[in-house]
PDB file of C-alpha atoms in Angstrom:
ATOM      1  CA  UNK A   1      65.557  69.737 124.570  1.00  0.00           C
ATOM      2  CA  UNK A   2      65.147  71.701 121.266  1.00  0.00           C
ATOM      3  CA  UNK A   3      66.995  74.872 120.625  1.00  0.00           C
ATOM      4  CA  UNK A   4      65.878  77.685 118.245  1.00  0.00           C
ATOM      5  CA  UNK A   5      68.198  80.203 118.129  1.00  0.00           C
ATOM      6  CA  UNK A   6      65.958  83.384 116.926  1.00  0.00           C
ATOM      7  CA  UNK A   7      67.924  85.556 119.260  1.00  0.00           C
ATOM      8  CA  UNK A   8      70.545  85.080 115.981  1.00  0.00           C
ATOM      9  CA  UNK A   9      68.349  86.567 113.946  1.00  0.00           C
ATOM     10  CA  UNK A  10      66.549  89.037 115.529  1.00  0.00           C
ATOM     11  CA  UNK A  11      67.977  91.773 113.679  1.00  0.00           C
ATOM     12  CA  UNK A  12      69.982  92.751 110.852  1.00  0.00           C
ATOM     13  CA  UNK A  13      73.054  93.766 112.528  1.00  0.00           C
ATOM     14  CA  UNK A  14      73.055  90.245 114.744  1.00  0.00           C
ATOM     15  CA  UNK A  15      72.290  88.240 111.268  1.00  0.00           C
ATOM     16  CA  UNK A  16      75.093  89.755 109.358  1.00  0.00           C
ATOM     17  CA  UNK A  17      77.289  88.906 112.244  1.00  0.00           C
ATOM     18  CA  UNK A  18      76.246  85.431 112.500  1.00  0.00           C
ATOM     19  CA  UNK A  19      76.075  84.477 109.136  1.00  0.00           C
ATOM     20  CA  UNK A  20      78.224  82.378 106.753  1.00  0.00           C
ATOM     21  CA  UNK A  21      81.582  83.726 105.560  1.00  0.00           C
ATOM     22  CA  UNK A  22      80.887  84.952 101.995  1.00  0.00           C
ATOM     23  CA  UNK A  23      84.286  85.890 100.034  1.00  0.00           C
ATOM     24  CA  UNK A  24      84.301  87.735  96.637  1.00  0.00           C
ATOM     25  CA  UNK A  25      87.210  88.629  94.314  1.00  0.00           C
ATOM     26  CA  UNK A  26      87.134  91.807  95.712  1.00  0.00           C
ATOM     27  CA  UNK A  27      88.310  90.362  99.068  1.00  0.00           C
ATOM     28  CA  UNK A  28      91.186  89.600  97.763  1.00  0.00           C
ATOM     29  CA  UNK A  29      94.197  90.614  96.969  1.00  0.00           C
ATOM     30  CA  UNK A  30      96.874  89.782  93.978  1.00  0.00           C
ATOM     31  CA  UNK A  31     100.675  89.860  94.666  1.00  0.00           C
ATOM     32  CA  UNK A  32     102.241  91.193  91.560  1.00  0.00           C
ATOM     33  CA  UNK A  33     106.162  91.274  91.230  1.00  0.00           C
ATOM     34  CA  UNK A  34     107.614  93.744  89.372  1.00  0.00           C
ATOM     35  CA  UNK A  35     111.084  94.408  87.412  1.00  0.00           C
ATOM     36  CA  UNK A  36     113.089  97.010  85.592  1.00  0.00           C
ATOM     37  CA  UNK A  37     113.882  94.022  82.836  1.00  0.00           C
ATOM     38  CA  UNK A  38     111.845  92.210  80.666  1.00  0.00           C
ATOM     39  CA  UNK A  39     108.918  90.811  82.140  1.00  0.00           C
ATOM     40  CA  UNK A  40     109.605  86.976  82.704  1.00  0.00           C
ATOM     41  CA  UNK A  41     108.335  83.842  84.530  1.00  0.00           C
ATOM     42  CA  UNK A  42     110.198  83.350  88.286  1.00  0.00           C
ATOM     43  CA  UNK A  43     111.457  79.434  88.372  1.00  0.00           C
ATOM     44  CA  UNK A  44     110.217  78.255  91.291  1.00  0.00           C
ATOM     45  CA  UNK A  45     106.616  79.738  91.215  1.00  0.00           C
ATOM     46  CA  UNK A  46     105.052  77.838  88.059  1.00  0.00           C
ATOM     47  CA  UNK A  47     102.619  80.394  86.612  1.00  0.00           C
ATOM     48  CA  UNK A  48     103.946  83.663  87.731  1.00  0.00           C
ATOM     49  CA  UNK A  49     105.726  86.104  86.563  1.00  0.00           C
ATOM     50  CA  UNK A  50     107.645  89.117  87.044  1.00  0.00           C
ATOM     51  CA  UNK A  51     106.174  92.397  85.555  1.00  0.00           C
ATOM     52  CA  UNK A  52     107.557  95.326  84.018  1.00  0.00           C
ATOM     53  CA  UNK A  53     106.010  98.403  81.916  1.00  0.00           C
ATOM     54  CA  UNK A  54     102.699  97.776  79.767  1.00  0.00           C
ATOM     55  CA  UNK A  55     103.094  94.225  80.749  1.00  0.00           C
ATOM     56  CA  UNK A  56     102.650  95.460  84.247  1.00  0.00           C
ATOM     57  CA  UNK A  57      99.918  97.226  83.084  1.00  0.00           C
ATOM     58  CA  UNK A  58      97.757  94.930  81.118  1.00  0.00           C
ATOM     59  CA  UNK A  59      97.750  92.283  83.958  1.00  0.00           C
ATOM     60  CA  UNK A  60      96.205  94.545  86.474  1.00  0.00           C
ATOM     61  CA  UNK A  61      93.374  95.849  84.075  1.00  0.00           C
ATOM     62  CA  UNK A  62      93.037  91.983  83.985  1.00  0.00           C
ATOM     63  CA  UNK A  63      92.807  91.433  87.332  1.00  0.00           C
ATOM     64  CA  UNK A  64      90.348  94.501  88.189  1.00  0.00           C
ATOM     65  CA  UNK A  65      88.198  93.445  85.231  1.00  0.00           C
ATOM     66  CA  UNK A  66      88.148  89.829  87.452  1.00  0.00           C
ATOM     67  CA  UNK A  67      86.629  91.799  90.208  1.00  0.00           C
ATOM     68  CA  UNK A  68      90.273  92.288  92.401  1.00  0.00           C
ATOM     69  CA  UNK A  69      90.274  95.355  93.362  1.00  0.00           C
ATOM     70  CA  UNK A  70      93.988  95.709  95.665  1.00  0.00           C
ATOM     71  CA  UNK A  71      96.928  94.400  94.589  1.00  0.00           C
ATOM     72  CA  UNK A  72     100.432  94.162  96.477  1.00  0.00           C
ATOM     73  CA  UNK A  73     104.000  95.117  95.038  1.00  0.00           C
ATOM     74  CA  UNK A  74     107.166  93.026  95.549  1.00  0.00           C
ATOM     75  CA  UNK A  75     110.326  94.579  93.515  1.00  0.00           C
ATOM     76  CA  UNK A  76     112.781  92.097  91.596  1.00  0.00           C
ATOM     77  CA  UNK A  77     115.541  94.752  91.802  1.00  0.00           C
ATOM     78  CA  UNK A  78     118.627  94.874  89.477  1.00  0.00           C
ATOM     79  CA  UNK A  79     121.708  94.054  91.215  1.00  0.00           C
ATOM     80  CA  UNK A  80     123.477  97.133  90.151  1.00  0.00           C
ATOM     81  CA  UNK A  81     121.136  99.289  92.332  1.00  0.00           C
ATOM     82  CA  UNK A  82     122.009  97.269  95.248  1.00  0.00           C
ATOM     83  CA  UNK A  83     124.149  98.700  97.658  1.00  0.00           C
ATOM     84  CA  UNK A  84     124.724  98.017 101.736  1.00  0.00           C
ATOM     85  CA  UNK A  85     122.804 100.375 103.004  1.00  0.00           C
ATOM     86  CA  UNK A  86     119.469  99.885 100.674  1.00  0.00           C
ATOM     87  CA  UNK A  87     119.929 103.414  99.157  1.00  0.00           C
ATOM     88  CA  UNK A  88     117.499 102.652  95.796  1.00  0.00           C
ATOM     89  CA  UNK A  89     115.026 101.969  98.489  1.00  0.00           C
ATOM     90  CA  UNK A  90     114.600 105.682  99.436  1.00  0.00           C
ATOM     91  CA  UNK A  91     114.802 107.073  95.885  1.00  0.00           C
ATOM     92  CA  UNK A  92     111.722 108.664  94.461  1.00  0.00           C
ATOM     93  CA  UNK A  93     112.458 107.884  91.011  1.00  0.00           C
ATOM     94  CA  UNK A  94     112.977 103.866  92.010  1.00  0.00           C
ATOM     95  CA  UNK A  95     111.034 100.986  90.649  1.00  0.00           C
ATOM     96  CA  UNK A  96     108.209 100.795  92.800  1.00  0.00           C
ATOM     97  CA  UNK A  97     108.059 104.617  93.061  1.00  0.00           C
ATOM     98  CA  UNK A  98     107.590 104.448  89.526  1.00  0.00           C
ATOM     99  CA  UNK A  99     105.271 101.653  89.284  1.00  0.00           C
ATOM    100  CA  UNK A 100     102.782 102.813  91.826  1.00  0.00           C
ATOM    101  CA  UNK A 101     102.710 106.410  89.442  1.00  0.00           C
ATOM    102  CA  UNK A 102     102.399 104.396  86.749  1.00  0.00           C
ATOM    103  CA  UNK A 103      99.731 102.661  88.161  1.00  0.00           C
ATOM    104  CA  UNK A 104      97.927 105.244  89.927  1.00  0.00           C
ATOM    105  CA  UNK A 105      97.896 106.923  86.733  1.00  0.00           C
ATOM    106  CA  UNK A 106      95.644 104.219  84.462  1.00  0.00           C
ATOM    107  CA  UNK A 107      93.642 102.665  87.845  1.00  0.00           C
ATOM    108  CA  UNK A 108      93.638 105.319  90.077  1.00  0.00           C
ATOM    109  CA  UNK A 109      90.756 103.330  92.107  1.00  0.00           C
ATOM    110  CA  UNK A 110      93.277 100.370  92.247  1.00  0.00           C
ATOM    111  CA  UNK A 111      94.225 100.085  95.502  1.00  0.00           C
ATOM    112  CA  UNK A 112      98.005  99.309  95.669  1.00  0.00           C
ATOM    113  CA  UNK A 113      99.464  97.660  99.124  1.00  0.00           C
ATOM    114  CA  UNK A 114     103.366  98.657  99.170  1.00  0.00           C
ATOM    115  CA  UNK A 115     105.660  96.632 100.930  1.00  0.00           C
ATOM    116  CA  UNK A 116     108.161  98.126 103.327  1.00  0.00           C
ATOM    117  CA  UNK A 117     111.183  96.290 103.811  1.00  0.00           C
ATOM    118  CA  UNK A 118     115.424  96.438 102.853  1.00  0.00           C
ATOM    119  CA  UNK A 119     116.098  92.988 101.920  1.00  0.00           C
ATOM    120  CA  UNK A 120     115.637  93.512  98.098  1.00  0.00           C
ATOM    121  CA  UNK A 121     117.675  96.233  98.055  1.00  0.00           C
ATOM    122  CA  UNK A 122     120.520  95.310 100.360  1.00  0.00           C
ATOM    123  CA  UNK A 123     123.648  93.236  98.688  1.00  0.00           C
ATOM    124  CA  UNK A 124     123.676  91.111 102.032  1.00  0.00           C
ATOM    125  CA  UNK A 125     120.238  90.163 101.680  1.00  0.00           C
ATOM    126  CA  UNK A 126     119.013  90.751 105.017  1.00  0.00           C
ATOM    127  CA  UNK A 127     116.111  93.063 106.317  1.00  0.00           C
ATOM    128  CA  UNK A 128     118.059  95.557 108.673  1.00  0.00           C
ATOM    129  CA  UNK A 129     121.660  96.978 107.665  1.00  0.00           C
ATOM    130  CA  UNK A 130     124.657  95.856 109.248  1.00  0.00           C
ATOM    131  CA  UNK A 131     127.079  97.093 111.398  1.00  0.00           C
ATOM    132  CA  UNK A 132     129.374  94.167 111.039  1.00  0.00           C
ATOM    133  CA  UNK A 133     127.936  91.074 112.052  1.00  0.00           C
ATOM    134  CA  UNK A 134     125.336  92.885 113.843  1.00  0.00           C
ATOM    135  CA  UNK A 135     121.924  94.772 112.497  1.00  0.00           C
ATOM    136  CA  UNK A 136     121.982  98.604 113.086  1.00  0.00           C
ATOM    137  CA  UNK A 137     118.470  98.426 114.466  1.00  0.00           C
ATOM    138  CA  UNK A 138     118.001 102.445 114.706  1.00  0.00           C
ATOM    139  CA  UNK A 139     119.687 103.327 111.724  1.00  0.00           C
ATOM    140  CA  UNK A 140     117.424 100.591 109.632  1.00  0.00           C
ATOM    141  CA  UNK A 141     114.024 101.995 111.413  1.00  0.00           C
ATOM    142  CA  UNK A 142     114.929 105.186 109.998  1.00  0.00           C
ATOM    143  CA  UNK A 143     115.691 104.142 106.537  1.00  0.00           C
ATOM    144  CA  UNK A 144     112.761 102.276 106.811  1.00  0.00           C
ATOM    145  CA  UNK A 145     110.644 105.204 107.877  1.00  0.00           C
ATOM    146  CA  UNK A 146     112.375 107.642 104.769  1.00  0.00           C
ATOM    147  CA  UNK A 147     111.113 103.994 102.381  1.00  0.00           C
ATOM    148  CA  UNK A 148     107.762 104.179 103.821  1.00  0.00           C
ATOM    149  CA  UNK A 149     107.402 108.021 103.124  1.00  0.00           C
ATOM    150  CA  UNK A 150     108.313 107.462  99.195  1.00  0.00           C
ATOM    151  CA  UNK A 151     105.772 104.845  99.062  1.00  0.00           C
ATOM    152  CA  UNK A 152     103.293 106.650 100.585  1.00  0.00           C
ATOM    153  CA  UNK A 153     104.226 110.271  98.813  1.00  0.00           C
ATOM    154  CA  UNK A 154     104.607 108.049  95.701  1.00  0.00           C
ATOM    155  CA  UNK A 155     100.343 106.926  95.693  1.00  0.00           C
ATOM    156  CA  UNK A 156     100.692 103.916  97.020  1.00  0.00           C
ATOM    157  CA  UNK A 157      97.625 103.570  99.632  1.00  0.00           C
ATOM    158  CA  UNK A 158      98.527 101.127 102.208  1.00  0.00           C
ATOM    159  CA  UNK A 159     102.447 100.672 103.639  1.00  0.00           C
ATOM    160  CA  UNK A 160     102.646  96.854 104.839  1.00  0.00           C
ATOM    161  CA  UNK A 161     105.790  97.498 106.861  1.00  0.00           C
ATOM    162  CA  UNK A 162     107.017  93.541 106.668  1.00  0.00           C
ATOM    163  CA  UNK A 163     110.207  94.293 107.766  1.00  0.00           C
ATOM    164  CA  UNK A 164     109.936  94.478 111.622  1.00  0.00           C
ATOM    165  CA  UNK A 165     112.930  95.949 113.063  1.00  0.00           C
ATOM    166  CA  UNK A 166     111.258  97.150 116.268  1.00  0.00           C
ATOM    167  CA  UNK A 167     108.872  94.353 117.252  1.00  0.00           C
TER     168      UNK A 167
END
């Protein structure tokens, strides 16, 4: 038996639904890490680099001019603003405060994805702060929530809250 399936195509809305995945630059978006240092190439991800200032800057006119049109923050941050509880993650004047001004401020139609989460700002490493051995689940949601509120006050138009400390 031979099927023709015009009920696909009946209308717009049922074509549009149906039809072939189409992806564009401007479905994507570019992960850019970013530093207080110099900007330099990471080790063990051939090709990339970590940003800082006009450096910063000049890569993500690149990348718009390419068509991206989000990109996503990671900080690289200086061991001397590590501290146990993730303090430099709360500060306004921080790196990725700054950066998402900075940015904001030559692409403001850039749209900039901030990530929430402690572990680059903790000297343990780990996502939630410790109480001993053990994570202090409330008192991490709530630095989390002050980090998330810095980002957002900061420009920064979508909070990807990666570090899940309630589920």
């Amino acid at each position: 038996m031979l099927k023709r399936p015009r009920r696909n195509r009946k209308s717009e809305a049922i074509r549009s639904l149906v039809q072939e995945t189409q992806l564009s630059a401007a479905d994507f978006v570019a992960p850019l890490f970013v530093t207080d240092g110099p900007t330099e190439a990471i080790k063990n991800m051939p090709g990339i680099l970590r940003y800082s200032g006009s450096d910063l800057i000049r890569h993500a006119e690149h990348l718009v001019s390419l068509g991206i049109q989000a990109i996503a923050l990671f900080p690289c941050i200086d061991p001397s603003n590590k501290d146990e509880l993730g303090s430099y993650a709360i500060r306004p004047d921080g790196l990725i405060p700054k950066t998402i001004r900075l940015l904001k401020e030559t692409l403001p139609d850039l749209c900039i994805i901030a990530d929430v989460a402690l572990d680059p700002y903790t000297t343990h490493g780990h996502d939630g702060l410790l109480q001993g051995a053990d994570v202090h689940n409330d008192l991490s949601v709530e630095v989390l929530a002050k980090q998330a509120l810095v980002l957002a006050q900061s420009g920064a138009d979508i909070i990807a809250p990666s570090d899940m400390m309630d589920g």
